[in-house]
Amino acid sequence: MKFAVIVFPGSNCDVDMYHAVKDELGADVEYVWHDATNLDEFDGILLPGGFSYGDYLRCGAISRFSNVMNAVKKAAEQGKPVLGVCNGFQILVEAGLLPGALMRNKNLKFMCRTVELRVENNETMFTTEYDKGEVINIPIAHGEGNYYCDDETLQQLIENNQIAFRYHGENPNGSISDIAGITNKQGNVLGMMPHPERAVDELLGGADGLKLFKSILKQWRETHVVTA
């Protein structure tokens, strides 16, 4: 399986994402600059965190117009796994690949610490290595992670089982229904504010995030016949 880590001007978690896939997961991965127009050679697309285009105008609002986003949308339509973390989540929302919006944290402060998440849906291609209801420890680092959607959208997310992760115990940013991560209806696009790529080795303080990447790889292997 070959992953693409999309790099925008201002991305600062791209190296973390690359390390998680290359060194911890043991899969093939390449950096792809934001002006690329073709992602056909890749099996999974990763949008890292950071401050793309300085978060000017609105988080992710400029990145959504980057050339590469047309290719990201094509990959999503083809059913390939697309993961957006933190700023990557914001970009996916701005691009219309996921519903809702990300607002300023309820305390209006940037927060950087480890939080507890509860796995709400362990049947997506990102979560099969987890148990339903499992509580995991994943770092956050964001100032605008307060997820919001209207009541109708929230009901659809619940009915379609699109809520992948919820904050457990403390809700650090005020997100509606304690939402920490959601998928699209097809289940192949996941956006989440916490950083699983920063929790892939006990030396980093925990490895609960590695199961997410293992889930993607396992799903890909199960759906692709590899011949010698």
Short mmCIF file of C-alpha atoms in Angstrom, two decimals:
data_model
loop_
_atom_site.label_atom_id
_atom_site.label_comp_id
_atom_site.label_asym_id
_atom_site.label_seq_id
_atom_site.Cartn_x
_atom_site.Cartn_y
_atom_site.Cartn_z
CA MET A 1 0.00 0.00 0.00
CA LYS A 2 1.29 3.44 -0.91
CA PHE A 3 0.30 6.58 0.98
CA ALA A 4 0.49 10.24 0.00
CA VAL A 5 1.10 12.90 2.65
CA ILE A 6 -0.23 16.14 1.17
CA VAL A 7 1.94 19.15 2.04
CA PHE A 8 0.48 22.66 1.97
CA PRO A 9 2.38 25.88 2.68
CA GLY A 10 2.20 26.00 6.48
CA SER A 11 1.78 22.27 7.12
CA ASN A 12 3.79 21.32 10.20
CA CYS A 13 2.66 17.79 11.02
CA ASP A 14 3.61 16.28 7.68
CA VAL A 15 6.84 14.81 9.07
CA ASP A 16 4.92 13.24 11.98
CA MET A 17 2.49 11.66 9.51
CA TYR A 18 5.33 10.42 7.30
CA HIS A 19 7.11 8.90 10.31
CA ALA A 20 3.94 7.13 11.49
CA VAL A 21 3.44 5.45 8.12
CA LYS A 22 7.06 4.80 7.13
CA ASP A 23 8.74 3.89 10.39
CA GLU A 24 5.92 2.59 12.58
CA LEU A 25 3.47 1.09 10.08
CA GLY A 26 6.18 0.00 7.65
CA ALA A 27 4.29 1.11 4.56
CA ASP A 28 5.37 3.07 1.49
CA VAL A 29 4.74 6.82 1.67
CA GLU A 30 5.66 9.98 -0.22
CA TYR A 31 5.26 13.69 0.35
CA VAL A 32 3.06 15.32 -2.29
CA TRP A 33 3.14 19.09 -2.78
CA HIS A 34 -0.16 20.98 -2.92
CA ASP A 35 0.17 21.82 -6.61
CA ALA A 36 0.02 18.16 -7.71
CA THR A 37 -2.89 17.26 -9.96
CA ASN A 38 -2.78 13.46 -9.95
CA LEU A 39 -2.88 11.00 -7.04
CA ASP A 40 -3.69 7.87 -9.03
CA GLU A 41 -0.52 6.05 -7.93
CA PHE A 42 -1.49 6.28 -4.26
CA ASP A 43 -3.80 3.97 -2.31
CA GLY A 44 -4.35 6.23 0.70
CA ILE A 45 -4.37 10.01 1.12
CA LEU A 46 -3.28 11.77 4.32
CA LEU A 47 -3.88 15.48 5.02
CA PRO A 48 -1.74 16.52 8.00
CA GLY A 49 -2.17 19.22 10.59
CA GLY A 50 -0.58 22.64 10.75
CA PHE A 51 -1.54 26.10 9.63
CA SER A 52 -2.01 25.84 5.88
CA TYR A 53 -1.62 29.25 4.25
CA GLY A 54 -1.23 30.68 7.74
CA ASP A 55 -4.91 29.97 8.48
CA TYR A 56 -5.63 33.31 6.81
CA LEU A 57 -9.29 33.96 5.98
CA ARG A 58 -10.36 30.78 7.82
CA CYS A 59 -8.71 27.46 8.67
CA GLY A 60 -8.57 25.36 5.51
CA ALA A 61 -10.50 27.92 3.46
CA ILE A 62 -7.61 28.67 1.11
CA SER A 63 -6.24 25.13 0.92
CA ARG A 64 -9.54 23.85 -0.43
CA PHE A 65 -8.71 25.67 -3.69
CA SER A 66 -5.29 24.04 -4.08
CA ASN A 67 -4.80 22.00 -7.25
CA VAL A 68 -4.34 18.79 -5.29
CA MET A 69 -7.83 18.95 -3.77
CA ASN A 70 -9.47 17.96 -7.05
CA ALA A 71 -7.32 14.83 -6.97
CA VAL A 72 -8.21 14.26 -3.30
CA LYS A 73 -11.90 14.45 -4.17
CA LYS A 74 -11.37 11.98 -7.01
CA ALA A 75 -9.60 9.57 -4.65
CA ALA A 76 -12.49 9.86 -2.18
CA GLU A 77 -15.02 9.17 -4.93
CA GLN A 78 -13.02 6.06 -5.88
CA GLY A 79 -13.37 4.77 -2.33
CA LYS A 80 -9.76 5.25 -1.32
CA PRO A 81 -9.14 6.07 2.36
CA VAL A 82 -8.71 9.80 2.95
CA LEU A 83 -7.63 10.91 6.43
CA GLY A 84 -7.55 14.55 7.52
CA VAL A 85 -6.08 15.35 10.94
CA CYS A 86 -6.54 18.71 12.68
CA ASN A 87 -5.96 21.27 9.89
CA GLY A 88 -6.52 18.37 7.49
CA PHE A 89 -9.98 17.90 9.04
CA GLN A 90 -10.66 21.59 8.58
CA ILE A 91 -9.63 21.36 4.92
CA LEU A 92 -11.91 18.37 4.30
CA VAL A 93 -14.84 20.29 5.80
CA GLU A 94 -14.09 23.40 3.76
CA ALA A 95 -13.83 21.27 0.62
CA GLY A 96 -17.25 19.74 1.25
CA LEU A 97 -15.92 16.22 1.73
CA LEU A 98 -17.27 16.22 5.28
CA PRO A 99 -20.24 18.13 6.76
CA GLY A 100 -20.18 20.80 9.44
CA ALA A 101 -17.66 23.43 10.46
CA LEU A 102 -14.78 23.92 12.91
CA MET A 103 -14.98 26.96 15.17
CA ARG A 104 -12.76 28.53 17.82
CA ASN A 105 -12.35 26.48 20.98
CA LYS A 106 -14.90 27.39 23.63
CA ASN A 107 -12.17 28.92 25.84
CA LEU A 108 -10.74 30.83 22.84
CA LYS A 109 -7.30 29.38 23.61
CA PHE A 110 -4.93 27.06 21.76
CA MET A 111 -4.70 23.71 23.57
CA CYS A 112 -1.95 21.11 23.36
CA ARG A 113 -2.28 18.03 25.56
CA THR A 114 -3.35 14.40 25.55
CA VAL A 115 -7.07 13.67 25.82
CA GLU A 116 -9.24 10.57 26.05
CA LEU A 117 -11.32 9.48 23.06
CA ARG A 118 -14.03 6.85 22.91
CA VAL A 119 -14.32 4.72 19.78
CA GLU A 120 -17.94 5.09 18.66
CA ASN A 121 -17.76 3.11 15.42
CA ASN A 122 -15.18 0.34 14.99
CA GLU A 123 -16.51 -0.82 11.63
CA THR A 124 -14.91 1.84 9.44
CA MET A 125 -11.72 1.22 7.47
CA PHE A 126 -9.96 3.43 10.03
CA THR A 127 -11.16 1.79 13.24
CA THR A 128 -11.41 -2.00 12.84
CA GLU A 129 -8.38 -2.59 15.07
CA TYR A 130 -10.19 -0.92 17.97
CA ASP A 131 -13.00 -2.28 20.11
CA LYS A 132 -16.31 -0.43 20.10
CA GLY A 133 -16.37 1.75 23.19
CA GLU A 134 -12.61 1.47 23.69
CA VAL A 135 -11.09 4.53 25.37
CA ILE A 136 -7.80 5.67 23.87
CA ASN A 137 -5.31 8.44 24.60
CA ILE A 138 -4.51 10.77 21.69
CA PRO A 139 -2.87 14.24 21.73
CA ILE A 140 -4.66 17.39 20.59
CA ALA A 141 -3.06 20.62 19.39
CA HIS A 142 -5.57 23.12 18.04
CA GLY A 143 -7.20 26.48 18.51
CA GLU A 144 -10.21 25.88 16.26
CA GLY A 145 -11.38 22.35 16.95
CA ASN A 146 -14.90 23.12 18.12
CA TYR A 147 -16.94 20.98 15.71
CA TYR A 148 -20.39 22.33 14.88
CA CYS A 149 -23.26 21.27 12.65
CA ASP A 150 -26.99 21.95 12.65
CA ASP A 151 -29.47 19.60 14.32
CA GLU A 152 -30.47 17.94 11.06
CA THR A 153 -26.87 17.15 10.14
CA LEU A 154 -26.15 15.86 13.64
CA GLN A 155 -29.11 13.52 13.42
CA GLN A 156 -27.85 12.23 10.07
CA LEU A 157 -24.37 11.67 11.52
CA ILE A 158 -25.89 9.64 14.33
CA GLU A 159 -28.28 7.65 12.13
CA ASN A 160 -25.59 6.85 9.57
CA ASN A 161 -23.08 5.90 12.29
CA GLN A 162 -20.66 8.54 10.98
CA ILE A 163 -19.32 9.58 14.38
CA ALA A 164 -16.06 7.67 14.68
CA PHE A 165 -14.68 9.22 17.87
CA ARG A 166 -16.07 11.22 20.76
CA TYR A 167 -14.19 12.95 23.55
CA HIS A 168 -14.41 10.87 26.72
CA GLY A 169 -14.77 12.60 30.06
CA GLU A 170 -13.63 16.13 29.25
CA ASN A 171 -14.69 17.85 26.05
CA PRO A 172 -11.71 20.17 25.52
CA ASN A 173 -13.10 22.44 22.82
CA GLY A 174 -16.89 22.48 23.17
CA SER A 175 -17.66 20.45 20.05
CA ILE A 176 -21.28 19.46 19.60
CA SER A 177 -22.17 16.01 20.95
CA ASP A 178 -18.52 15.66 22.09
CA ILE A 179 -17.52 14.88 18.49
CA ALA A 180 -13.79 14.36 17.90
CA GLY A 181 -13.92 12.67 14.49
CA ILE A 182 -16.45 11.90 11.76
CA THR A 183 -16.57 10.04 8.46
CA ASN A 184 -18.48 10.64 5.26
CA LYS A 185 -21.51 8.48 4.51
CA GLN A 186 -19.40 6.00 2.53
CA GLY A 187 -17.01 5.64 5.47
CA ASN A 188 -13.79 6.16 3.50
CA VAL A 189 -13.13 9.79 4.49
CA LEU A 190 -12.27 10.47 8.13
CA GLY A 191 -11.65 13.85 9.70
CA MET A 192 -10.52 14.17 13.31
CA MET A 193 -9.00 16.92 15.44
CA PRO A 194 -6.78 14.74 17.70
CA HIS A 195 -3.43 13.57 16.27
CA PRO A 196 -3.14 9.76 15.97
CA GLU A 197 0.20 10.17 14.16
CA ARG A 198 1.64 11.58 17.39
CA ALA A 199 0.63 8.46 19.33
CA VAL A 200 2.34 5.65 17.42
CA ASP A 201 5.20 4.73 19.77
CA GLU A 202 5.47 4.32 23.53
CA LEU A 203 8.53 6.61 23.37
CA LEU A 204 6.12 9.36 22.34
CA GLY A 205 3.92 8.71 25.37
CA GLY A 206 1.60 6.09 23.88
CA ALA A 207 0.79 4.07 20.79
CA ASP A 208 -3.02 4.15 20.69
CA GLY A 209 -2.96 6.00 17.37
CA LEU A 210 -1.07 3.26 15.57
CA LYS A 211 -4.19 1.07 15.45
CA LEU A 212 -5.82 3.61 13.17
CA PHE A 213 -3.07 3.25 10.57
CA LYS A 214 -3.05 -0.53 11.02
CA SER A 215 -6.79 -0.54 10.35
CA ILE A 216 -6.29 1.25 7.02
CA LEU A 217 -3.55 -1.17 5.96
CA LYS A 218 -5.56 -4.22 7.03
CA GLN A 219 -8.61 -3.05 5.08
CA TRP A 220 -6.50 -2.47 1.98
CA ARG A 221 -4.89 -5.90 2.21
CA GLU A 222 -8.26 -7.58 2.60
CA THR A 223 -9.62 -5.89 -0.51
CA HIS A 224 -6.58 -6.30 -2.77
CA VAL A 225 -5.34 -9.64 -3.98
CA VAL A 226 -1.55 -9.62 -4.06
CA THR A 227 0.04 -12.06 -6.45
CA ALA A 228 3.70 -13.00 -6.67
#
